[in-house]
Each structure stands twice: as C-alpha cells, then as structure tokens.
mmCIF file of C-alpha atoms in Angstrom:
data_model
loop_
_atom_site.group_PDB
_atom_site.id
_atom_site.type_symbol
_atom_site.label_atom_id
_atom_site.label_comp_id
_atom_site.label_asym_id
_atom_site.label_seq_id
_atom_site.Cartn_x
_atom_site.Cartn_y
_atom_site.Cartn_z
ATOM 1 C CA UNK H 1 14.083 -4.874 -15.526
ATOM 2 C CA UNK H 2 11.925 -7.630 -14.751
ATOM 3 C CA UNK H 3 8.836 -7.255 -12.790
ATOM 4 C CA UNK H 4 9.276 -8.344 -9.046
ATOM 5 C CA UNK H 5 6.698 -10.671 -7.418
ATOM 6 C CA UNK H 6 4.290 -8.653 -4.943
ATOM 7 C CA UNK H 7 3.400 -10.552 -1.672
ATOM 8 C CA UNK H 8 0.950 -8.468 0.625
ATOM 9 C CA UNK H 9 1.348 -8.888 4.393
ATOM 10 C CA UNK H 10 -1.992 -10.059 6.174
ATOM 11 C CA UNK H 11 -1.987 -6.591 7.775
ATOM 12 C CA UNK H 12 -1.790 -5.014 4.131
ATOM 13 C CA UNK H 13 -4.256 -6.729 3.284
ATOM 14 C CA UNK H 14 -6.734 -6.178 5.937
ATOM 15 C CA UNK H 15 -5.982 -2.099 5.937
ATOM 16 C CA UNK H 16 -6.549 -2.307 2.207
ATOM 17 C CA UNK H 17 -10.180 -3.919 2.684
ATOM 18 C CA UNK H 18 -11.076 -2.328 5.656
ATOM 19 C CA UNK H 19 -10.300 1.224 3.617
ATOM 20 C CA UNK H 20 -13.056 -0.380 0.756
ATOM 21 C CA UNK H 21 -15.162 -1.755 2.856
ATOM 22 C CA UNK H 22 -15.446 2.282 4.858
ATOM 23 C CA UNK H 23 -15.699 4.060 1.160
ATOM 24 C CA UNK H 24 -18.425 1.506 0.305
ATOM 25 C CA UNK H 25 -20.144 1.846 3.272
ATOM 26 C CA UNK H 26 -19.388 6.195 3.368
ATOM 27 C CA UNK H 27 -20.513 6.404 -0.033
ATOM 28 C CA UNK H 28 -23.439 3.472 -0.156
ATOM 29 C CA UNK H 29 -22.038 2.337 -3.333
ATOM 30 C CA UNK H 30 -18.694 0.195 -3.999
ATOM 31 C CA UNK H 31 -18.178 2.621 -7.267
ATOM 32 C CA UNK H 32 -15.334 4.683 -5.649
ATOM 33 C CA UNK H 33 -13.891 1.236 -4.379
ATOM 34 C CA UNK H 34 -13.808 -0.007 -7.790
ATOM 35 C CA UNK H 35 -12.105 2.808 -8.787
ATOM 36 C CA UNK H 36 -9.754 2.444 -6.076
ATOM 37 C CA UNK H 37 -8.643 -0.572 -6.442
ATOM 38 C CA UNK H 38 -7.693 -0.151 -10.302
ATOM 39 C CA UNK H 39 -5.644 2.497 -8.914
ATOM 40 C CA UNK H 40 -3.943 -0.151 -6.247
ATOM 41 C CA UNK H 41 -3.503 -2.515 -9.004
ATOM 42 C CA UNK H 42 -1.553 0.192 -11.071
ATOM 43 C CA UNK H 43 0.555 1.069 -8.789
ATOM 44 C CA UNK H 44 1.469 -2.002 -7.858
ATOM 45 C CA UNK H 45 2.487 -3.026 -11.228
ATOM 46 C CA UNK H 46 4.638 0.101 -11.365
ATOM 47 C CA UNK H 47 6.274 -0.872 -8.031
ATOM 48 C CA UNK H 48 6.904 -4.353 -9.159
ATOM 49 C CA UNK H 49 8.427 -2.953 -12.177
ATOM 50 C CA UNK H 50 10.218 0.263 -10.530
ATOM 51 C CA UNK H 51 10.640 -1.328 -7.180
ATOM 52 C CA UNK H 52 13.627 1.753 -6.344
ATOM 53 C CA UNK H 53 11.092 4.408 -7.548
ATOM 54 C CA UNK H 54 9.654 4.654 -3.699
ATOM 55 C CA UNK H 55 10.930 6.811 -1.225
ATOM 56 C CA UNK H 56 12.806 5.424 1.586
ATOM 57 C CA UNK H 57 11.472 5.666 4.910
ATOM 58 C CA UNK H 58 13.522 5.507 8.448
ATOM 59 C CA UNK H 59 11.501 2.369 8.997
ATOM 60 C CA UNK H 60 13.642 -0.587 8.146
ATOM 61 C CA UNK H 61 14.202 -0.495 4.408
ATOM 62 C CA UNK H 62 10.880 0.328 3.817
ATOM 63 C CA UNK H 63 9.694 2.847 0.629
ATOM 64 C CA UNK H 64 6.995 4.784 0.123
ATOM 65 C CA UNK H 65 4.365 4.927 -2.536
ATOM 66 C CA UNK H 66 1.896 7.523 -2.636
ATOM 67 C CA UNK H 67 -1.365 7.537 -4.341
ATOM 68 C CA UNK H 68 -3.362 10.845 -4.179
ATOM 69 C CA UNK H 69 -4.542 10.127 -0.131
ATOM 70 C CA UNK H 70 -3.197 6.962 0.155
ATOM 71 C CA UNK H 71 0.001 5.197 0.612
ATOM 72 C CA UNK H 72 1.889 1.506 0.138
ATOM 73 C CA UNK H 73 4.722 0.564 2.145
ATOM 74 C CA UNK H 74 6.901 -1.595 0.818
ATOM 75 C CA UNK H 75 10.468 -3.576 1.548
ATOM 76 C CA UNK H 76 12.133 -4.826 -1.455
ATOM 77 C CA UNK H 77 13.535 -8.667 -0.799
ATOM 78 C CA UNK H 78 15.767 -10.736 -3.241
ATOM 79 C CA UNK H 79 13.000 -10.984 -6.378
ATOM 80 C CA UNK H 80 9.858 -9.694 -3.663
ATOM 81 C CA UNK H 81 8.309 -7.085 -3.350
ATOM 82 C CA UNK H 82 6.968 -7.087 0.551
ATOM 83 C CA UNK H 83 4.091 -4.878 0.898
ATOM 84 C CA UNK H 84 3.660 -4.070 4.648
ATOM 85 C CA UNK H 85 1.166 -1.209 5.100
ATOM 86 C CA UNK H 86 -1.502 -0.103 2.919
ATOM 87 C CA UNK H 87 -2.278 3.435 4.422
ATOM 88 C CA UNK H 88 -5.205 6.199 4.142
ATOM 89 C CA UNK H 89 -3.081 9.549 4.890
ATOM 90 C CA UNK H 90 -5.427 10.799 6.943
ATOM 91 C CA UNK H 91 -5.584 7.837 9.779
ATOM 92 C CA UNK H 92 -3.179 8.759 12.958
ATOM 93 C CA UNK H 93 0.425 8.714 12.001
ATOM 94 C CA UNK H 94 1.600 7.006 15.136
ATOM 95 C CA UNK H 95 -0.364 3.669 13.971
ATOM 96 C CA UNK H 96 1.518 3.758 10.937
ATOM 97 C CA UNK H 97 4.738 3.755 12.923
ATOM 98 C CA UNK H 98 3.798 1.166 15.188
ATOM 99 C CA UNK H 99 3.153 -1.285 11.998
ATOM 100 C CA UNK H 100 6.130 -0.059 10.549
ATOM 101 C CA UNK H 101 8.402 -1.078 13.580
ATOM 102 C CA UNK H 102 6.513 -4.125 13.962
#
C-alpha cells in the first residue's frame, strides 16, 4: 500500500510543540525532545503506511495511535491522513474530547 500524505491540524501542531517546548523546559535540555520527536516521526510514517492499524475512537472516524504516554489522533481522508490531536495521556481527558468533537 502506498504511503498516505500526513497533514497536521494547527491544533496538532501546537499540542505537539507545546508538549516539547514543557519537556525542554522540565528537563533543561531539548535531549528528551529530540528523542521524542524521532519517535513522532516514526510513527507517523507507520500511520501513513498502515493508516487502518489505529484504533477507532467514538469521535467521528477518528483512530488512535499510541506511543508509550502519548497519543495521535487521526481521520483517514481520500489519500490524507488528517492528524487532529497530538495528546500527552496524562493531560485531562475531557480536553481531548472537546478537540475531538470540535
């Protein structure tokens, strides 16, 4: 199967650097970050290339991807892959449900 393009959503986006910019700023280095975002970037290439491998959500069409305490939410489109959330597991669930109704 061919790999599907990824598009993050500006909300995506911003979780995913505000979650760097707090383990930079936690840890006073950006070396966990770095790791981190390899990590992203992995997954992401698997979900572009196993877009079905995600668990479905009740959130309109959305899937899951989980990475150790972190998680992508995604809605597959035509050739897209929509990422919606990027989410630390340990933030209040009820935001994620907000930005997943949104």
């Amino acid at each position: 199967m061919a790999r599907k393009l990824i598009i993050w959503t500006k909300t995506a986006v911003r979780q995913r650097r505000e979650i760097l910019k707090y383990w930079v700023n936690r840890n006073k280095s950006n070396t966990y970050s770095k790791k981190l975002i390899k990590k992203i970037k992995n997954k992401v290439t698997f979900i572009s290339e196993n877009p079905e491998a995600g668990k479905l959500t009740n959130h309109k069409d959305s899937r899951e991807s989980a990475m150790e305490n972190f998680s992508s939410y995604y809605q597959i489109v035509e050739e897209s892959i929509i990422i919606t959330a990027f989410w630390d597991n340990r933030q209040d669930p009820d935001e994620l449900i907000k930005i997943l109704k949104s």
